[in-house]
GROMACS .gro file of C-alpha atoms in nm:
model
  345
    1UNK     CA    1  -1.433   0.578  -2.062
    2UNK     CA    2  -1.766   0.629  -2.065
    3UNK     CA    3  -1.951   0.770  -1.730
    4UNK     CA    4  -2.190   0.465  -1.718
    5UNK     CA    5  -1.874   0.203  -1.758
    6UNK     CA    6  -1.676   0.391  -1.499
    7UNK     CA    7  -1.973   0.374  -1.239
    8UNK     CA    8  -2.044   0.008  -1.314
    9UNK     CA    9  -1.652  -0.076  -1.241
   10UNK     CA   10  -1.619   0.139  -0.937
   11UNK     CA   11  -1.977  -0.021  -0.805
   12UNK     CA   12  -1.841  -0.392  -0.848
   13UNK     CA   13  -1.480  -0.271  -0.701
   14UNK     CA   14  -1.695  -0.183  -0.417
   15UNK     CA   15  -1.915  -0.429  -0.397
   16UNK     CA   16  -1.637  -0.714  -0.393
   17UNK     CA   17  -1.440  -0.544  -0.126
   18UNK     CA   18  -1.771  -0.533   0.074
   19UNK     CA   19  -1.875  -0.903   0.001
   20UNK     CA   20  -1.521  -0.992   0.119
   21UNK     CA   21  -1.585  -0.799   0.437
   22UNK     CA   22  -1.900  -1.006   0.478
   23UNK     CA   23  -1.793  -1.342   0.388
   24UNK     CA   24  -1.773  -1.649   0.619
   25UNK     CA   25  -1.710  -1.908   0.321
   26UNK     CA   26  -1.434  -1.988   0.123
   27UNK     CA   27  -1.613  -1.954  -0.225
   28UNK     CA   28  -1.798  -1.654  -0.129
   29UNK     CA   29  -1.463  -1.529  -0.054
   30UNK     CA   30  -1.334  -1.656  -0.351
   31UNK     CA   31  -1.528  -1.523  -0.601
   32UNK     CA   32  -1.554  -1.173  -0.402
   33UNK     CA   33  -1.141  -1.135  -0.427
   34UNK     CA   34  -1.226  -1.246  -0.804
   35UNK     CA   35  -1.505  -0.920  -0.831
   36UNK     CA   36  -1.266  -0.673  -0.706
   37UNK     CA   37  -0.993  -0.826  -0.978
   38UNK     CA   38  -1.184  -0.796  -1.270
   39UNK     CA   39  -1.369  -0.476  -1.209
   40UNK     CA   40  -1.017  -0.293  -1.188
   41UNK     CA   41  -0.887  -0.448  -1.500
   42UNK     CA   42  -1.093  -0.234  -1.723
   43UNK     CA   43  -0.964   0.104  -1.512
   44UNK     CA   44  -0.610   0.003  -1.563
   45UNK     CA   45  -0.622  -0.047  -1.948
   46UNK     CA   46  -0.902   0.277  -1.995
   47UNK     CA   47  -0.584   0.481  -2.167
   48UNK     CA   48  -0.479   0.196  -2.413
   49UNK     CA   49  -0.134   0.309  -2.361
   50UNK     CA   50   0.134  -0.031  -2.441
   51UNK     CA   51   0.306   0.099  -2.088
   52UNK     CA   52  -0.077   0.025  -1.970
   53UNK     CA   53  -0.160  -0.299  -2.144
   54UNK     CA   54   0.154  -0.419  -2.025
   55UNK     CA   55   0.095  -0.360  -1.646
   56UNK     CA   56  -0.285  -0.465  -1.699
   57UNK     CA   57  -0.179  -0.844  -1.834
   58UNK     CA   58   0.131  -0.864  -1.551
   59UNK     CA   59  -0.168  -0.783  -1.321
   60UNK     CA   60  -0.415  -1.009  -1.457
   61UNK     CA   61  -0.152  -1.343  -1.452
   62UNK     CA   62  -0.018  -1.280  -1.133
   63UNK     CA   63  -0.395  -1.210  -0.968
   64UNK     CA   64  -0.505  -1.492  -1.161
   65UNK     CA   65  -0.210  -1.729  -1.036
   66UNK     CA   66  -0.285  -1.607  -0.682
   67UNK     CA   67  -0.656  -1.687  -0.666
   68UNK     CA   68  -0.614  -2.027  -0.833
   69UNK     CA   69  -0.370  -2.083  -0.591
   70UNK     CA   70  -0.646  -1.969  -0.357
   71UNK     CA   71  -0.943  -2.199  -0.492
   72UNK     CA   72  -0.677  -2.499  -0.432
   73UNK     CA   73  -0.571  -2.459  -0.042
   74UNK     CA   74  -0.967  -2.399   0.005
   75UNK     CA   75  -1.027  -2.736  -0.130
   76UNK     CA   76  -0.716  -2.879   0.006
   77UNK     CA   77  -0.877  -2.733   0.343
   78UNK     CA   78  -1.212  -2.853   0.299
   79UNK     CA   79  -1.104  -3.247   0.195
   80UNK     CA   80  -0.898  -3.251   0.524
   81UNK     CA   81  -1.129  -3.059   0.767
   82UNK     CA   82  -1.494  -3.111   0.592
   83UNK     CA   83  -1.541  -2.771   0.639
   84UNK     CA   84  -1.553  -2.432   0.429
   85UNK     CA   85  -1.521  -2.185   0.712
   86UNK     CA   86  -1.281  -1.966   0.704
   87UNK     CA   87  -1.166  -2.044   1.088
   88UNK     CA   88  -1.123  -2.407   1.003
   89UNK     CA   89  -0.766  -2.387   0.821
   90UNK     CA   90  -0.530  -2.699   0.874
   91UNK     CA   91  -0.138  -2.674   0.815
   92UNK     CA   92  -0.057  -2.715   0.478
   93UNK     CA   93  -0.359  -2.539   0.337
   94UNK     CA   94  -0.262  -2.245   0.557
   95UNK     CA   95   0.055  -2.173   0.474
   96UNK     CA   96  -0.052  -2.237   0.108
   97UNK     CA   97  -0.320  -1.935   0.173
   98UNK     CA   98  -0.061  -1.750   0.302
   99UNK     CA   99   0.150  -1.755   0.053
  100UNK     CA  100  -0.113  -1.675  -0.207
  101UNK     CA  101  -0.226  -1.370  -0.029
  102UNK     CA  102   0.140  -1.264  -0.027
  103UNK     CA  103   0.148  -1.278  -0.374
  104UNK     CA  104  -0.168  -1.069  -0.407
  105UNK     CA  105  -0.027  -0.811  -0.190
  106UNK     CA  106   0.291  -0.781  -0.364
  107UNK     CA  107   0.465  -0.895  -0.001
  108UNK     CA  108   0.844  -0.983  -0.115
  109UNK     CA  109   1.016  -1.213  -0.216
  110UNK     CA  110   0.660  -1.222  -0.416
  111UNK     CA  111   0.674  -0.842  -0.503
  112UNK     CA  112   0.791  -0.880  -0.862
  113UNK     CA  113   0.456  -0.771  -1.017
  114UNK     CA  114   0.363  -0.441  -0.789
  115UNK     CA  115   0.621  -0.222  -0.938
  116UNK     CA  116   0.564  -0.256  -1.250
  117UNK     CA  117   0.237  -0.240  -1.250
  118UNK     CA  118   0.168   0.111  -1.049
  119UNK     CA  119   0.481   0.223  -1.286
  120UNK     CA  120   0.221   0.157  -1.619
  121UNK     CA  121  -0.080   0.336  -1.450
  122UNK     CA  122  -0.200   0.641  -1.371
  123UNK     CA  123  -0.211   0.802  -1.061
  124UNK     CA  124  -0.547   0.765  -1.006
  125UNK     CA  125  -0.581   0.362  -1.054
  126UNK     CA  126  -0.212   0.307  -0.906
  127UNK     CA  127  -0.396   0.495  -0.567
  128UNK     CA  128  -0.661   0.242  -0.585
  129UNK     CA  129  -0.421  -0.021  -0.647
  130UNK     CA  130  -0.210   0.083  -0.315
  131UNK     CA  131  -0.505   0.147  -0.126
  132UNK     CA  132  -0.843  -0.004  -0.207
  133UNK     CA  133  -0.719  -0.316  -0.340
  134UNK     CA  134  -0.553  -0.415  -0.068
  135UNK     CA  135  -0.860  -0.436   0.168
  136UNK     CA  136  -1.022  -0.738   0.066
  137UNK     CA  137  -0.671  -0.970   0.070
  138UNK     CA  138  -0.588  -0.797   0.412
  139UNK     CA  139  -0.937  -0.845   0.613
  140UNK     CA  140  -0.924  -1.248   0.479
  141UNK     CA  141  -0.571  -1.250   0.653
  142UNK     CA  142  -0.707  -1.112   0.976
  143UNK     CA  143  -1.014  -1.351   0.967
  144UNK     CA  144  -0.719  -1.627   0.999
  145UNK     CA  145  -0.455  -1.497   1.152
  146UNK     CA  146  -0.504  -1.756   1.422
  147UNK     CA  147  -0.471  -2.013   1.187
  148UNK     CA  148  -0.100  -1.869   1.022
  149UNK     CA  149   0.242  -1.983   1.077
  150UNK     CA  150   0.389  -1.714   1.289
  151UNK     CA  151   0.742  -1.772   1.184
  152UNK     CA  152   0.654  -1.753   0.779
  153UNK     CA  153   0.511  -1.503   0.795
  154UNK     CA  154   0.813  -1.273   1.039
  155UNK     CA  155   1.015  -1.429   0.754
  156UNK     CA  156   0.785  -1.265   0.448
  157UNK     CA  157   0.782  -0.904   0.666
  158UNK     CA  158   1.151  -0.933   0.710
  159UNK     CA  159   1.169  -0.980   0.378
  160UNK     CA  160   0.942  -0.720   0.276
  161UNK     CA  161   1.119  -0.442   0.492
  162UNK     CA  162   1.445  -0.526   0.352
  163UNK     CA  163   1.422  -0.561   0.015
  164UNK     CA  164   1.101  -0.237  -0.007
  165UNK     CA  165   1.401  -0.039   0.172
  166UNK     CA  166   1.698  -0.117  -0.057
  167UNK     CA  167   1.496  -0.162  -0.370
  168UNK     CA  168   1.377   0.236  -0.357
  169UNK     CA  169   1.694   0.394  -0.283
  170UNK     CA  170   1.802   0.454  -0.665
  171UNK     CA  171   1.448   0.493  -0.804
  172UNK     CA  172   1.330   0.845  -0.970
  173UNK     CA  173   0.943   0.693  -1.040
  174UNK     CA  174   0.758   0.864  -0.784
  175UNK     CA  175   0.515   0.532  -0.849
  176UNK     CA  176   0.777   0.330  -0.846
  177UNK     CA  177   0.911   0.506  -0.535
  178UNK     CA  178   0.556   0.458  -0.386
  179UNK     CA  179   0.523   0.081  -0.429
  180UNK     CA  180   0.825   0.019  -0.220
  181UNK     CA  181   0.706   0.226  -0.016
  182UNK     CA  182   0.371   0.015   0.035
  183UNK     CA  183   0.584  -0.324   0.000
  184UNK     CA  184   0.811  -0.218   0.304
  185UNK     CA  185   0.485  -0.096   0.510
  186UNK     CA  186   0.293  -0.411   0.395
  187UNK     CA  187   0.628  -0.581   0.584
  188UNK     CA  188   0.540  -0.428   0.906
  189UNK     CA  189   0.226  -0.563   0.905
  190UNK     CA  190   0.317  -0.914   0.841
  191UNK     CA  191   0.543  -0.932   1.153
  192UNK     CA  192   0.278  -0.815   1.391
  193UNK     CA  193  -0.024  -0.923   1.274
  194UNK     CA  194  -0.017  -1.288   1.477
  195UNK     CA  195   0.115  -1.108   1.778
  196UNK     CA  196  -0.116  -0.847   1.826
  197UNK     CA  197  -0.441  -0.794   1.551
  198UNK     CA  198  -0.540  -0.483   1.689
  199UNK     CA  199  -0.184  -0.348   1.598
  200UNK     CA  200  -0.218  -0.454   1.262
  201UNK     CA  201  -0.577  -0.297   1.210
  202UNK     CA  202  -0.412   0.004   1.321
  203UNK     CA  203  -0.105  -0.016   1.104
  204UNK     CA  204  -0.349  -0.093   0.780
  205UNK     CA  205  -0.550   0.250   0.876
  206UNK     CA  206  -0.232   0.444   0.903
  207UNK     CA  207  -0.068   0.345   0.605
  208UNK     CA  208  -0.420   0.387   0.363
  209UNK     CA  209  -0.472   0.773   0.514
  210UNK     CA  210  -0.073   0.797   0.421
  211UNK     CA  211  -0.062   0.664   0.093
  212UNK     CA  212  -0.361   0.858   0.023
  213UNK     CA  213  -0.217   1.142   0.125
  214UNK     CA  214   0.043   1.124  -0.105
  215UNK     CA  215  -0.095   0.999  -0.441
  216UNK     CA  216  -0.335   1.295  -0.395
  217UNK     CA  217  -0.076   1.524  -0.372
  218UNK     CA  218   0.131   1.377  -0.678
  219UNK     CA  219  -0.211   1.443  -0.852
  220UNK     CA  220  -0.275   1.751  -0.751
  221UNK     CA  221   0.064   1.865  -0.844
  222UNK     CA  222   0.059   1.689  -1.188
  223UNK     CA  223   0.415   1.530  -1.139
  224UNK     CA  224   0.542   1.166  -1.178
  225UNK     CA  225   0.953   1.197  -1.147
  226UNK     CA  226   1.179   1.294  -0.934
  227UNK     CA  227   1.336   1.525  -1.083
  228UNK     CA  228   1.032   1.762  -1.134
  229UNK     CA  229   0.931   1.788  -0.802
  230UNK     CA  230   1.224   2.093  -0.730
  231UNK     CA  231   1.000   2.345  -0.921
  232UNK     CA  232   0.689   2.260  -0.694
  233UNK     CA  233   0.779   2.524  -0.460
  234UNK     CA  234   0.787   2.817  -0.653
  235UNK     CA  235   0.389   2.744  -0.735
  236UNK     CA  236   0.226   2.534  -0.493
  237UNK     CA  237   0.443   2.614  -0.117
  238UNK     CA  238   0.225   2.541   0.138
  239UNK     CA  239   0.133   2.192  -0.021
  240UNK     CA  240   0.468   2.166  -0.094
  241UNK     CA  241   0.543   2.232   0.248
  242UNK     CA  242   0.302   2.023   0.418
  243UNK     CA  243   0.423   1.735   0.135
  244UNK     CA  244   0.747   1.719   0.310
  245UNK     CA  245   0.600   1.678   0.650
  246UNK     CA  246   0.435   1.420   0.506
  247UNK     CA  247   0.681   1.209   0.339
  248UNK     CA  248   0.845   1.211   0.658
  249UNK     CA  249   0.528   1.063   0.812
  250UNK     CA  250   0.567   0.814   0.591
  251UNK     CA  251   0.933   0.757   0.700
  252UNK     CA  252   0.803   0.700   1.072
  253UNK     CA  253   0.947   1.015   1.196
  254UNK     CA  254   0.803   1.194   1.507
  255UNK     CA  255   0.578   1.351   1.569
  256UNK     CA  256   0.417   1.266   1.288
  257UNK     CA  257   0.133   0.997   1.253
  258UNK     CA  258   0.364   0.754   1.089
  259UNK     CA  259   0.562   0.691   1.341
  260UNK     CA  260   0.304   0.572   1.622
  261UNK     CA  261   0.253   0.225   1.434
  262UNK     CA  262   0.633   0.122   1.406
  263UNK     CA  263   0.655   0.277   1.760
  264UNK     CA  264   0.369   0.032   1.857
  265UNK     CA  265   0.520  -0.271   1.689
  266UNK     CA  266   0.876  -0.228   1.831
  267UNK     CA  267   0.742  -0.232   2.159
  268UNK     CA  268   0.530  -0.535   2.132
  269UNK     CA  269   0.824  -0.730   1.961
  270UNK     CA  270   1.014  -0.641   2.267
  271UNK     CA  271   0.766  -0.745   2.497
  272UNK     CA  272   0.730  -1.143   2.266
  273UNK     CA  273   1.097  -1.143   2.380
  274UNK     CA  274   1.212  -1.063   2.003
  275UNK     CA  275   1.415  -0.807   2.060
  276UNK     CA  276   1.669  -0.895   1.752
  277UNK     CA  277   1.393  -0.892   1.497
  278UNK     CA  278   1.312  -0.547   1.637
  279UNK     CA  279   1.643  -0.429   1.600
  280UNK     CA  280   1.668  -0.542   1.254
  281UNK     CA  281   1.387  -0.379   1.162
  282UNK     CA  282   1.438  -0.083   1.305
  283UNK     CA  283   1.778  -0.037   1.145
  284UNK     CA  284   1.588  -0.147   0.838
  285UNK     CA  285   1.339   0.148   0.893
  286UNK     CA  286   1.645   0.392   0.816
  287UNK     CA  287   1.645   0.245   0.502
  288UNK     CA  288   1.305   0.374   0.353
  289UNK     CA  289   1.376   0.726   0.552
  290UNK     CA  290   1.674   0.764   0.327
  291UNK     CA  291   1.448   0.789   0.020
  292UNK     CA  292   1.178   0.975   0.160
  293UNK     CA  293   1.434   1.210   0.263
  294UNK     CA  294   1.559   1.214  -0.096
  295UNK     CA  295   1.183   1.303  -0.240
  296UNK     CA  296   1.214   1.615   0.072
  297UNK     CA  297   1.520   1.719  -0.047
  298UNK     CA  298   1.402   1.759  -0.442
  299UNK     CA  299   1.070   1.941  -0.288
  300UNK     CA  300   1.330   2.205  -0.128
  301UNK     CA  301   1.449   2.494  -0.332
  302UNK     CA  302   1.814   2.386  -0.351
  303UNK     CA  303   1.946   2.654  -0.619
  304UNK     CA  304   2.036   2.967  -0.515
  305UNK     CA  305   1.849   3.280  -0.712
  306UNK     CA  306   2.017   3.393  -1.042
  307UNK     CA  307   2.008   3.652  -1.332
  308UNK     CA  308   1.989   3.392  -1.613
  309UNK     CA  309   1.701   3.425  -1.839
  310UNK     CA  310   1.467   3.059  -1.785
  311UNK     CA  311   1.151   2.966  -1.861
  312UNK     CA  312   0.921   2.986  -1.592
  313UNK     CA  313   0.604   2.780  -1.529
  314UNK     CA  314   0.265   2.886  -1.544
  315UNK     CA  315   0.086   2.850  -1.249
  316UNK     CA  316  -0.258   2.709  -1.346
  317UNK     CA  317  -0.533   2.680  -1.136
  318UNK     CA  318  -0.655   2.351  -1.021
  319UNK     CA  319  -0.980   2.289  -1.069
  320UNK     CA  320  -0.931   1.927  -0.886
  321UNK     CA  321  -1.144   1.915  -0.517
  322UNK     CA  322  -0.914   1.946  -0.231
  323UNK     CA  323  -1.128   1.863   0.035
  324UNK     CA  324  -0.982   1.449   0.057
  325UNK     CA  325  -0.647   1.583   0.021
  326UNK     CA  326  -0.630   1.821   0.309
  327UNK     CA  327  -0.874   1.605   0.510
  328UNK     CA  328  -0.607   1.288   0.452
  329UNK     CA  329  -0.299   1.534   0.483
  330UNK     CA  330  -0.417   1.654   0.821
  331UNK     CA  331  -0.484   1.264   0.949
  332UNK     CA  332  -0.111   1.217   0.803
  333UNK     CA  333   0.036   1.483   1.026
  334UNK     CA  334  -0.182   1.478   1.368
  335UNK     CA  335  -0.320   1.149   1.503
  336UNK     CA  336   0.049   1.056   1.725
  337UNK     CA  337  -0.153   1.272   1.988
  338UNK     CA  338  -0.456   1.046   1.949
  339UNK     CA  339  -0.269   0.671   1.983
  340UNK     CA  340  -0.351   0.596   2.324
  341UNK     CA  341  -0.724   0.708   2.273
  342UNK     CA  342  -0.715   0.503   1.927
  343UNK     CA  343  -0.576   0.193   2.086
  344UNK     CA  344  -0.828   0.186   2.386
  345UNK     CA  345  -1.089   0.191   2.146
   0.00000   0.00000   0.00000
């Protein structure tokens, strides 16, 4: 792709995430979500690979679906209420809305599409798919989360953390591996974003400097499967190393960063007298561990040292800047210290 086409794309991915940001009005908001779709389309299909075109049109028809599904609840909305605000939401068009932005988040049982899809890409667009791309549907939820049905969308998260959990414990995709992952996280937020927004915000953050993390680090390291991660240590062992720690961020172990937001949501289910929910979830929680465990235990060098002649790998030298991978890795790993400084501010 040429350097001119790439910066035009990335500009307009940019400048439809920020125009979402900045909206007040359902068409502006509209046709921002409809920016950020289009200007990613041409990233996805840049390799012309049939694995690629594939994952571009599944893309394309379920984004496309979602937003007209969109543009219909916001005129629903604005025949009842006479208004395009986005504060001004009455029932039905609500939970229509919500179920569209489910769809454009890959939140189960509308997940279908999200696995798939980061499968056919590259690691570089499937990171902006996980991460970038889910800004723009994510701040319009929190503009109206007063306006959601509170009980949809526990169901959806329930959902989400279930079937993310049990849907990655067989895979050997690292992508496929990491949109579970980002289905069962997206879960989390769901549940707790109409009891407590500022938990939410701060679930979002942690999950974008995790996922980060980690698509860097597949990058870095060059490898898509499972199965040839277990020669990562012999060349690369402090990222290696620090990979693991990582993962089990990811898992919500302590002390890691990951584990301060499901920490944070548990305790405010408890407190909305939904203790059972929290239960389930947490139990659910052990679920996604298992796999990240399984990624941890492929990192590790699990064959003892022997005389028989093997090939060994070359260990090239990167020339790929690490500066946003140890900056996110270090975010991953450190900020459980930082939660009660983060949350007061």
């Amino acid at each position: 792709m040429s350097p001119y086409v790439l910066f035009i794309m990335l500009s307009s991915l940019a400048l439809g995430t920020m125009l979402t940001f900045t909206s007040s009005h359902w068409l502006l908001a509209w046709m921002s979500l409809e920016i950020n779709t289009l200007a990613i389309i041409p990233l996805m299909i840049k390799h012309h690979h049939p694995r690629a075109t594939e994952a571009t049109t599944k893309y394309f028809l379920t984004q496309a679906t979602a937003s007209t599904l969109i543009l219909f609840s916001t005129m629903m909305n604005a025949w009842t209420t006479g208004q395009w605000g986005l504060k001004e939401m009455s029932t039905l068009p609500s939970n229509m809305m919500t179920i569209a932005f489910m769809m454009k988040l890959g939140i189960a049982p509308l997940h279908f599409w999200l696995p798939e899809v980061i499968q056919g890409l590259d690691l570089t667009t499937g990171m902006i798919l996980s991460t970038w791309q889910k800004l723009a549907p994510m701040v319009l939820i929190y503009l109206i989360h007063t306006t959601l049905n509170s009980h949809l969308m526990m169901l959806f998260g329930l959902l989400s953390i279930l079937i993310g959990g049990w849907s990655g414990l067989n895979q050997t995709q690292l992508r496929k591996i990491m949109a579970f992952s980002s289905i069962s996280h997206l879960g989390w937020m769901m549940v707790v974003l109409t009891l407590c927004p500022p938990i939410f915000l701060f679930n979002l953050s942690v999950y974008l400097i995790l996922t980060l993390s980690m698509f860097l680090t597949f990058k870095y390291l060059n490898t898509t499967k499972l199965n040839s991660m277990a020669s990562l240590w012999s060349k690369t062992p402090v990222l290696t190393a620090f990979s693991t720690i990582t993962l089990l961020s990811l898992g919500g172990l302590p002390p890691t960063t990951g584990f301060t937001p499901k920490w944070l949501i548990l305790h405010e289910l408890t407190k909305n007298n939904l203790s059972t929910l929290a239960t389930i979830m947490a139990i659910s929680a052990l679920l996604s561990l298992f796999f990240y465990l399984r990624l941890c235990y492929s990192l590790t060098p699990t064959q003892s040292p022997n005389l028989n002649n093997s090939t060994t790998t070359w260990r090239y030298k990167s020339t790929q800047p690490t500066m946003l991978i140890s900056i996110s890795t270090i975010l991953s790993l450190t900020l459980l210290p930082l939660t009660p400084l983060m949350i007061y501010m």
